[in-house]
Coordinates of C-alpha atoms and ligand atoms in Angstrom, one line a residue:
M1 CA -120.6 -120.6 -58.4
K2 CA -120.7 -122.4 -61.7
V3 CA -121.2 -120.1 -64.7
M4 CA -122.6 -121.8 -67.8
R5 CA -123.9 -118.7 -69.6
L6 CA -122.1 -115.4 -69.7
C7 CA -123.2 -112.1 -71.2
V8 CA -120.4 -109.7 -72.2
M9 CA -121.3 -106.1 -72.7
G10 CA -119.0 -104.5 -75.3
M11 CA -117.3 -106.3 -78.2
G12 CA -114.2 -104.1 -78.3
Y13 CA -110.5 -104.7 -77.7
I14 CA -111.2 -106.3 -74.3
G15 CA -114.8 -107.6 -74.5
L16 CA -114.3 -109.6 -77.7
P17 CA -111.1 -111.4 -76.8
T18 CA -112.5 -112.1 -73.3
A19 CA -115.8 -113.4 -74.7
S20 CA -114.0 -115.6 -77.2
M21 CA -111.6 -117.1 -74.5
F22 CA -114.6 -118.0 -72.3
A23 CA -116.2 -119.6 -75.3
A24 CA -113.1 -121.6 -75.9
A25 CA -113.3 -122.7 -72.2
G26 CA -116.7 -124.1 -72.9
L27 CA -119.1 -121.4 -71.7
E28 CA -122.1 -120.2 -73.7
I29 CA -121.5 -116.5 -74.5
L30 CA -123.8 -113.7 -75.5
G31 CA -121.7 -110.8 -76.8
V32 CA -123.5 -107.5 -76.9
D33 CA -122.5 -104.3 -78.7
T34 CA -124.5 -101.2 -79.3
K35 CA -122.9 -100.6 -82.8
P36 CA -125.0 -102.4 -85.4
E37 CA -121.9 -102.6 -87.8
V38 CA -119.9 -104.4 -85.2
V39 CA -122.6 -106.9 -84.5
A40 CA -123.2 -107.4 -88.2
T41 CA -119.5 -107.9 -88.9
L42 CA -119.1 -110.5 -86.1
Q43 CA -122.3 -112.3 -87.0
A44 CA -121.0 -112.6 -90.6
G45 CA -117.9 -114.2 -89.3
G46 CA -115.7 -111.1 -89.8
L47 CA -113.6 -109.1 -87.4
H48 CA -113.6 -105.3 -86.9
L49 CA -110.3 -105.0 -85.1
E50 CA -106.8 -106.3 -85.4
E51 CA -105.0 -108.2 -82.7
P52 CA -102.6 -111.1 -83.0
G53 CA -104.3 -114.4 -82.8
L54 CA -107.8 -113.0 -82.4
R55 CA -109.2 -113.9 -85.8
T56 CA -108.8 -117.7 -85.3
L57 CA -110.1 -117.5 -81.7
V58 CA -113.2 -115.5 -82.7
E59 CA -113.9 -117.7 -85.8
D60 CA -113.7 -120.8 -83.7
A61 CA -116.0 -119.3 -81.0
V62 CA -118.6 -118.2 -83.6
R63 CA -118.4 -121.5 -85.6
S64 CA -118.8 -123.6 -82.4
G65 CA -122.0 -121.6 -81.7
R66 CA -120.7 -120.8 -78.2
L67 CA -120.3 -117.1 -79.1
Q68 CA -123.5 -115.4 -80.2
V69 CA -123.5 -111.7 -80.9
S70 CA -126.4 -109.3 -80.5
L71 CA -127.5 -105.7 -80.0
T72 CA -129.4 -106.6 -76.9
A73 CA -128.5 -108.3 -73.6
G74 CA -130.1 -111.4 -72.4
P75 CA -130.4 -113.7 -69.4
A76 CA -127.1 -115.2 -68.1
D77 CA -125.5 -116.5 -64.9
A78 CA -122.8 -113.8 -65.1
F79 CA -122.4 -110.4 -66.8
I80 CA -119.2 -108.7 -67.7
I81 CA -119.1 -105.0 -68.6
A82 CA -116.2 -104.1 -70.9
V83 CA -117.2 -100.8 -72.5
P84 CA -115.1 -97.7 -72.9
T85 CA -114.7 -95.1 -70.1
P86 CA -113.3 -92.1 -71.9
I87 CA -112.8 -88.6 -70.5
T88 CA -114.8 -85.6 -71.1
G89 CA -113.3 -82.3 -72.4
N90 CA -112.8 -81.2 -68.8
H91 CA -110.9 -84.4 -67.9
G92 CA -113.8 -85.9 -66.1
A93 CA -114.8 -89.6 -66.3
E94 CA -117.4 -90.3 -68.9
M95 CA -119.4 -93.1 -67.4
G96 CA -122.4 -93.0 -69.7
M97 CA -121.5 -96.3 -71.5
V98 CA -121.1 -98.1 -68.2
L99 CA -124.4 -96.9 -67.0
S100 CA -126.2 -97.8 -70.2
A101 CA -124.7 -101.3 -70.0
C102 CA -125.9 -101.6 -66.4
D103 CA -129.4 -100.5 -67.5
A104 CA -129.4 -103.1 -70.3
I105 CA -128.4 -105.9 -67.9
A106 CA -130.9 -104.9 -65.1
P107 CA -134.0 -106.5 -66.7
H108 CA -132.2 -109.9 -66.9
L109 CA -130.5 -109.8 -63.5
K110 CA -131.7 -112.6 -61.2
P111 CA -130.8 -113.6 -57.7
G112 CA -127.5 -115.5 -57.6
N113 CA -126.1 -113.8 -60.7
L114 CA -122.7 -112.2 -60.9
V115 CA -122.0 -108.8 -62.4
V116 CA -118.3 -107.8 -63.1
L117 CA -117.1 -104.4 -64.2
E118 CA -113.9 -104.7 -66.2
S119 CA -113.9 -101.1 -67.6
T120 CA -111.3 -98.9 -66.0
S121 CA -113.2 -96.7 -63.7
P122 CA -112.8 -94.0 -61.1
P123 CA -112.3 -95.2 -57.5
G124 CA -115.6 -96.0 -55.9
T125 CA -117.5 -96.7 -59.2
T126 CA -118.5 -100.3 -58.4
R127 CA -119.7 -99.5 -54.8
D128 CA -121.2 -96.0 -55.3
L129 CA -122.4 -96.0 -58.9
L130 CA -123.1 -99.5 -60.0
A131 CA -124.5 -101.1 -56.9
P132 CA -127.2 -98.4 -56.3
R133 CA -128.0 -98.3 -60.0
L134 CA -128.6 -102.0 -60.3
E135 CA -130.4 -102.2 -56.9
A136 CA -132.8 -99.4 -57.9
A137 CA -133.6 -101.0 -61.3
T138 CA -134.1 -104.6 -59.9
G139 CA -135.1 -104.3 -56.3
L140 CA -132.3 -106.8 -55.5
K141 CA -129.6 -106.0 -53.0
A142 CA -126.0 -106.1 -54.3
G143 CA -123.7 -108.3 -52.3
V144 CA -126.8 -110.1 -50.8
D145 CA -129.1 -111.1 -53.7
F146 CA -126.5 -110.9 -56.5
H147 CA -122.7 -110.7 -56.6
L148 CA -121.0 -107.5 -57.8
G149 CA -117.3 -106.9 -58.4
H150 CA -114.6 -105.1 -60.3
C151 CA -112.0 -107.1 -62.2
P152 CA -109.9 -104.6 -64.2
E153 CA -108.6 -105.6 -67.6
R154 CA -104.8 -105.1 -67.6
V155 CA -103.7 -106.5 -70.9
L156 CA -101.4 -104.8 -73.4
P157 CA -102.8 -104.2 -76.9
G158 CA -100.7 -106.3 -79.2
R159 CA -100.4 -109.0 -76.6
I160 CA -104.0 -109.3 -75.4
L161 CA -104.5 -113.0 -75.8
V162 CA -101.3 -114.0 -74.1
E163 CA -101.8 -111.5 -71.3
L164 CA -105.5 -112.4 -70.8
A165 CA -104.4 -116.0 -70.1
E166 CA -101.1 -115.3 -68.2
N167 CA -101.4 -112.1 -66.3
H168 CA -102.3 -111.9 -62.6
R169 CA -105.9 -110.8 -62.1
V170 CA -107.2 -108.7 -59.3
V171 CA -110.8 -109.4 -58.4
G172 CA -112.4 -106.9 -56.2
G173 CA -115.7 -107.8 -54.6
L174 CA -118.4 -105.7 -53.0
T175 CA -118.2 -108.4 -50.3
P176 CA -115.7 -111.3 -49.9
A177 CA -118.4 -113.7 -51.3
C178 CA -118.6 -111.5 -54.4
A179 CA -114.8 -111.7 -54.9
E180 CA -115.0 -115.4 -54.5
A181 CA -117.7 -115.7 -57.2
A182 CA -115.7 -113.5 -59.6
E183 CA -112.6 -115.6 -58.9
S184 CA -114.4 -118.8 -59.8
L185 CA -115.4 -117.2 -63.1
Y186 CA -112.0 -116.0 -64.1
R187 CA -110.4 -119.3 -63.0
R188 CA -111.9 -120.7 -66.2
I189 CA -109.6 -118.7 -68.4
A190 CA -106.8 -117.4 -66.2
Q191 CA -103.6 -119.3 -65.8
G192 CA -101.9 -116.6 -63.7
G193 CA -102.7 -115.8 -60.1
I194 CA -106.1 -114.5 -59.1
H195 CA -106.0 -112.1 -56.2
R196 CA -109.1 -111.3 -54.2
T197 CA -109.6 -107.8 -52.6
D198 CA -112.4 -105.2 -52.3
A199 CA -113.8 -103.4 -55.3
T200 CA -112.4 -100.0 -54.6
T201 CA -108.9 -101.4 -54.1
A202 CA -109.1 -103.2 -57.4
E203 CA -110.1 -99.9 -59.1
L204 CA -107.2 -98.1 -57.6
V205 CA -104.7 -100.9 -58.5
K206 CA -105.6 -100.5 -62.1
L207 CA -105.5 -96.7 -62.1
M208 CA -102.2 -96.6 -60.3
E209 CA -100.6 -99.1 -62.7
N210 CA -101.3 -96.8 -65.7
T211 CA -100.5 -93.7 -63.7
Y212 CA -97.1 -95.2 -62.7
R213 CA -96.4 -95.6 -66.4
D214 CA -97.6 -92.1 -67.3
V215 CA -95.5 -90.5 -64.6
N216 CA -92.4 -92.5 -65.8
I217 CA -93.0 -91.6 -69.4
A218 CA -93.2 -88.0 -68.4
L219 CA -89.9 -88.3 -66.7
A220 CA -88.4 -89.8 -69.8
N221 CA -89.9 -87.0 -71.9
E222 CA -88.3 -84.5 -69.6
L223 CA -85.0 -86.3 -70.0
G224 CA -85.5 -86.0 -73.8
L225 CA -85.9 -82.2 -73.5
L226 CA -82.8 -82.1 -71.2
G227 CA -80.8 -84.1 -73.7
E228 CA -81.7 -81.7 -76.4
R229 CA -80.8 -78.7 -74.3
L230 CA -77.5 -80.2 -73.0
G231 CA -76.3 -81.7 -76.2
V232 CA -76.6 -85.3 -74.9
D233 CA -78.4 -88.3 -76.5
A234 CA -81.2 -89.0 -74.1
W235 CA -81.6 -92.6 -75.5
E236 CA -78.0 -93.3 -74.6
V237 CA -78.7 -92.0 -71.0
V238 CA -81.8 -94.3 -70.8
R239 CA -79.7 -97.3 -72.0
L240 CA -76.9 -96.7 -69.6
A241 CA -79.0 -95.7 -66.6
N242 CA -81.0 -98.9 -67.0
L243 CA -78.0 -101.0 -66.4
H244 CA -78.5 -100.0 -62.7
P245 CA -80.4 -102.8 -60.9
R246 CA -83.0 -100.5 -59.5
V247 CA -83.6 -98.1 -62.4
Q248 CA -86.0 -98.6 -65.2
L249 CA -86.3 -95.4 -67.1
H250 CA -89.0 -95.3 -69.8
Q251 CA -88.6 -94.0 -73.3
P252 CA -89.2 -90.5 -74.5
G253 CA -91.6 -90.2 -77.4
P254 CA -94.1 -88.0 -79.2
G255 CA -96.6 -88.2 -76.4
V256 CA -98.8 -90.7 -74.7
G257 CA -101.8 -92.1 -76.6
G258 CA -104.3 -94.9 -76.3
H259 CA -107.5 -95.0 -74.4
C260 CA -105.8 -96.0 -71.1
I261 CA -102.6 -94.3 -70.0
S262 CA -103.5 -90.8 -71.4
V263 CA -107.0 -91.1 -69.7
D264 CA -106.8 -93.0 -66.4
P265 CA -104.6 -90.6 -64.4
W266 CA -107.3 -88.0 -64.9
F267 CA -109.7 -90.2 -62.9
L268 CA -107.4 -89.8 -59.9
V269 CA -107.0 -86.1 -60.4
E270 CA -110.7 -85.7 -60.6
A271 CA -111.2 -87.7 -57.4
A272 CA -108.8 -85.6 -55.4
P273 CA -107.2 -82.6 -57.3
E274 CA -105.4 -81.3 -54.2
L275 CA -103.6 -84.6 -53.6
T276 CA -102.5 -85.4 -57.2
R277 CA -100.1 -82.6 -58.2
L278 CA -97.4 -85.0 -59.6
I279 CA -100.0 -87.0 -61.5
R280 CA -101.5 -83.9 -63.1
T281 CA -98.1 -82.5 -64.0
A282 CA -97.1 -85.8 -65.7
R283 CA -100.2 -85.6 -67.8
E284 CA -99.4 -82.1 -68.8
V285 CA -95.8 -82.9 -69.7
N286 CA -96.9 -85.8 -71.9
D287 CA -99.6 -83.8 -73.5
A288 CA -97.1 -81.1 -74.4
Q289 CA -94.9 -83.6 -76.4
P290 CA -96.7 -83.3 -79.8
S291 CA -96.1 -79.6 -79.8
H292 CA -92.4 -80.3 -79.1
V293 CA -92.4 -82.7 -82.1
V294 CA -93.9 -79.9 -84.2
R295 CA -91.2 -77.5 -83.1
Q296 CA -88.4 -80.0 -83.9
A297 CA -90.0 -80.6 -87.4
M298 CA -90.3 -76.9 -88.1
A299 CA -86.6 -76.4 -87.1
M300 CA -85.6 -79.1 -89.6
L301 CA -87.8 -77.5 -92.3
A302 CA -86.5 -74.0 -91.7
G303 CA -86.1 -72.3 -95.1
V304 CA -88.1 -74.8 -97.1
K305 CA -90.8 -73.2 -99.1
A306 CA -94.3 -74.8 -98.9
P307 CA -93.0 -77.8 -97.0
K308 CA -94.6 -81.2 -97.0
V309 CA -94.2 -83.8 -94.3
A310 CA -94.8 -87.5 -94.7
L311 CA -96.0 -88.7 -91.3
L312 CA -95.5 -92.4 -90.8
G313 CA -97.6 -94.2 -88.2
V314 CA -100.7 -92.6 -86.8
A315 CA -101.5 -95.4 -84.3
Y316 CA -100.9 -94.6 -80.7
K317 CA -98.0 -97.0 -80.6
G318 CA -96.2 -99.6 -82.8
D319 CA -97.9 -102.5 -84.5
V320 CA -101.4 -101.9 -83.3
D321 CA -104.4 -100.6 -85.4
D322 CA -105.7 -98.4 -82.7
A323 CA -105.3 -94.6 -83.2
R324 CA -107.4 -93.5 -80.2
E325 CA -105.9 -90.5 -78.4
S326 CA -102.9 -90.9 -80.7
P327 CA -100.3 -88.1 -80.4
A328 CA -100.1 -88.1 -84.2
E329 CA -103.4 -86.1 -84.3
A330 CA -102.0 -83.2 -82.4
V331 CA -98.8 -83.4 -84.5
V332 CA -100.8 -83.1 -87.7
H333 CA -102.9 -80.3 -86.3
G334 CA -99.8 -78.4 -85.2
L335 CA -97.9 -78.8 -88.5
Q336 CA -100.9 -77.8 -90.5
S337 CA -101.4 -74.7 -88.3
S338 CA -97.8 -73.8 -89.1
G339 CA -98.5 -74.0 -92.9
V340 CA -97.1 -77.5 -93.5
A341 CA -98.8 -79.9 -95.8
V342 CA -99.0 -83.3 -94.1
A343 CA -99.6 -86.7 -95.7
C344 CA -100.2 -89.6 -93.3
H345 CA -99.6 -93.3 -93.7
D346 CA -100.3 -96.2 -91.5
P347 CA -100.2 -99.9 -92.4
H348 CA -102.6 -101.0 -89.7
V349 CA -105.1 -98.1 -89.1
R350 CA -108.1 -98.3 -91.5
R351 CA -109.8 -95.0 -90.8
W352 CA -108.7 -91.9 -89.0
V353 CA -109.6 -88.3 -88.3
Y354 CA -107.2 -87.2 -91.1
P355 CA -107.1 -88.9 -94.5
L356 CA -104.6 -91.8 -94.8
Q357 CA -102.6 -92.3 -98.0
P358 CA -100.7 -95.2 -99.5
L359 CA -97.0 -95.1 -98.6
D360 CA -95.7 -94.0 -102.0
E361 CA -98.2 -91.2 -102.2
A362 CA -97.4 -90.0 -98.7
L363 CA -93.7 -89.9 -99.5
T364 CA -94.0 -88.2 -102.9
D365 CA -92.3 -84.8 -102.8
A366 CA -92.0 -84.9 -99.0
D367 CA -89.4 -82.6 -97.4
L368 CA -89.4 -84.5 -94.1
V369 CA -90.2 -88.1 -93.1
L370 CA -91.6 -88.0 -89.6
L371 CA -91.9 -91.3 -87.8
V372 CA -94.5 -91.2 -85.1
A373 CA -95.7 -94.8 -84.5
P374 CA -92.9 -97.4 -84.6
H375 CA -94.4 -100.1 -86.8
Q376 CA -92.1 -102.9 -87.8
D377 CA -93.1 -102.3 -91.4
Y378 CA -91.1 -99.1 -91.4
L379 CA -87.9 -101.0 -90.6
R380 CA -88.3 -102.7 -94.0
L381 CA -88.6 -99.6 -96.1
N382 CA -86.6 -99.5 -99.3
L383 CA -84.5 -96.4 -98.7
A384 CA -83.6 -96.0 -102.3
E385 CA -87.3 -95.8 -103.2
V386 CA -88.0 -93.5 -100.3
K387 CA -85.1 -91.3 -101.5
S388 CA -86.4 -91.0 -105.0
A389 CA -89.9 -90.2 -103.9
C390 CA -88.9 -87.5 -101.5
R391 CA -88.1 -83.9 -102.4
G392 CA -86.0 -83.2 -99.3
L393 CA -83.9 -85.8 -97.5
R394 CA -84.8 -85.3 -93.8
V395 CA -86.0 -87.7 -91.2
L396 CA -87.2 -87.0 -87.7
D397 CA -87.5 -90.2 -85.6
T398 CA -89.6 -89.5 -82.5
R399 CA -89.0 -93.1 -81.2
S400 CA -85.3 -93.8 -81.7
F401 CA -86.6 -96.6 -83.8
L402 CA -85.1 -96.3 -87.3
S403 CA -81.4 -96.9 -88.0
G404 CA -79.8 -93.5 -88.2
A405 CA -76.7 -95.2 -89.8
E406 CA -78.8 -96.7 -92.6
W407 CA -80.8 -93.6 -93.3
G408 CA -77.6 -91.5 -93.1
K409 CA -75.9 -93.8 -95.6
A410 CA -78.8 -93.4 -97.9
G411 CA -78.2 -89.6 -97.9
F412 CA -80.8 -88.5 -95.4
H413 CA -80.2 -85.9 -92.6
F414 CA -81.4 -88.0 -89.7
C415 CA -82.5 -86.6 -86.4
K416 CA -84.1 -88.2 -83.3
L417 CA -86.2 -86.7 -80.6
G418 CA -84.2 -86.4 -77.4
Q419 CA -81.0 -85.7 -79.3
V420 CA -79.6 -82.3 -80.0
P421 CA -81.0 -81.3 -83.4
K422 CA -78.2 -80.6 -86.0
P423 CA -78.9 -78.0 -88.6
S424 CA -79.9 -79.6 -91.8
L425 CA -77.3 -79.5 -94.6
V426 CA -79.8 -81.0 -97.0
T427 CA -82.1 -78.7 -98.9
Ligands
SAJ501 N1 -95.0 -94.8 -74.4 C1 -93.9 -93.9 -74.4 N2 -92.8 -94.3 -73.7 C2 -92.7 -95.5 -73.1 C3 -93.8 -96.4 -73.1 C4 -94.9 -96.0 -73.7 O1 -94.0 -92.8 -74.9 O2 -91.6 -95.8 -72.5 C5 -96.2 -94.4 -75.1 C6 -96.7 -95.4 -76.1 O3 -96.1 -95.1 -77.4 C7 -98.2 -95.1 -76.2 C8 -98.5 -94.9 -74.7 O4 -97.3 -94.5 -74.1 O5 -98.5 -94.0 -76.9 C9 -99.1 -96.1 -73.9 O6 -98.6 -97.3 -74.4 P1 -98.2 -98.6 -73.5 O7 -97.7 -99.6 -74.4 O8 -97.4 -98.1 -72.4 O9 -99.6 -98.9 -72.8 P2 -101.1 -99.2 -73.4 O10 -101.9 -98.0 -73.3 O11 -101.1 -99.9 -74.8 O12 -101.6 -100.3 -72.4 C10 -101.7 -100.0 -71.0 C11 -101.0 -101.1 -70.2 N3 -100.7 -100.7 -68.8 C12 -99.5 -100.9 -68.3 O13 -98.6 -101.3 -68.9 C13 -99.4 -100.5 -66.9 C14 -102.0 -102.3 -70.2 O14 -101.5 -103.3 -69.4 C15 -103.4 -101.9 -69.8 O15 -104.3 -103.0 -69.8 C16 -103.9 -100.8 -70.7 O16 -103.0 -99.7 -70.6 C17 -105.3 -100.5 -70.3 O17 -106.2 -100.9 -71.0 O18 -105.5 -99.8 -69.3

């Protein structure tokens, strides 16, 4: 099928770059978002999120007139749903936004159209939730009157534009003809391979990719704990073990954040709790990391009266502006509950649940510098200035990111997660 007009539901980290790439490929795009401020920003030629290369791409798309942004959906040849699928407090999938997007598309759906779900979703969503919902609203039959499929987004924040173009794409159709239709759409922007399968397989592919990573990160976090117990540097173990041709240990850290890896494994646990013991345990191990960071920080602050921590980097990982599900939140909460004053800084995140401060203010009178998100900016700190701002000279690096040698030379007591904590000689 030849798609000329495409409607993309959700102008977030995936929807906006996807819409802009299709616009650059010559399609007419209607980008839809339910947040008036997002729509207003984009209509005014602005951008509400940070991602390398995105500004130019969006500006070009808007200027060319091929990307129009609106609060409401409209007629199109194809519809892409790229809205969030978070988890509820009970670790269940929250599908409300996907269903609302479906309902918004339904009045415009015509025979021959294509609907693609990109949002990461529990297995069976496309077939058992979307198809009946769209059929009931339109009287059309999915897989007969219109095409329906799942094409999971699999791009890495920070590398979204490159990976959108280059990654392999899995297109899962309700029927083989649906998969073919979806393939012909993605062919317009994808340079990598496009692999056709059924919709539920595509859903499981995406969930297992992120679960694979979560389980491996949990393994690395257990290694970190073992390293601390045994007096061994876990990072050195990772480096040396990874010289083996069939081993790829992940990195210990303060916990797993983001809206993907810390969420998606729960969709599998919810689908079959009795079959997913390892997946659940990995989630629990990773969710326990922020408390461990708090314990380490408290050990370094032992004896300090009314301690203050300067927490650097609240984003869920380095060099992104996204702080969703960031482990930093639980770290701040844990430290504050232990009576520690916490001042947070992040060069990329604009707004967060806790107040953010300029770097010099965050560091003023701090007793411990705690690195949580490994932003490149923190490699360029002037250590003499940091030293004169701080009250106590302690650093806890949860990512093995900073140079222990440099910070040590500057007079700081430097400690890494996954390394046996040495008692602080600095007061
Ligand atoms: N992390 C560790 N140790 C590691 C690797 C990561 O602690 O060894 C932490 C990170 O700091 C971060 C979290 O895990 O808090 C997740 O970061 P990530 O870079 O591994 O992944 P995301 O969430 O940014 O993106 C993932 C990607 N999935 C895979 O790599 C399998 C991406 O391709 C997906 O598109 C994305 O999830 C998504 O949207 O599902």
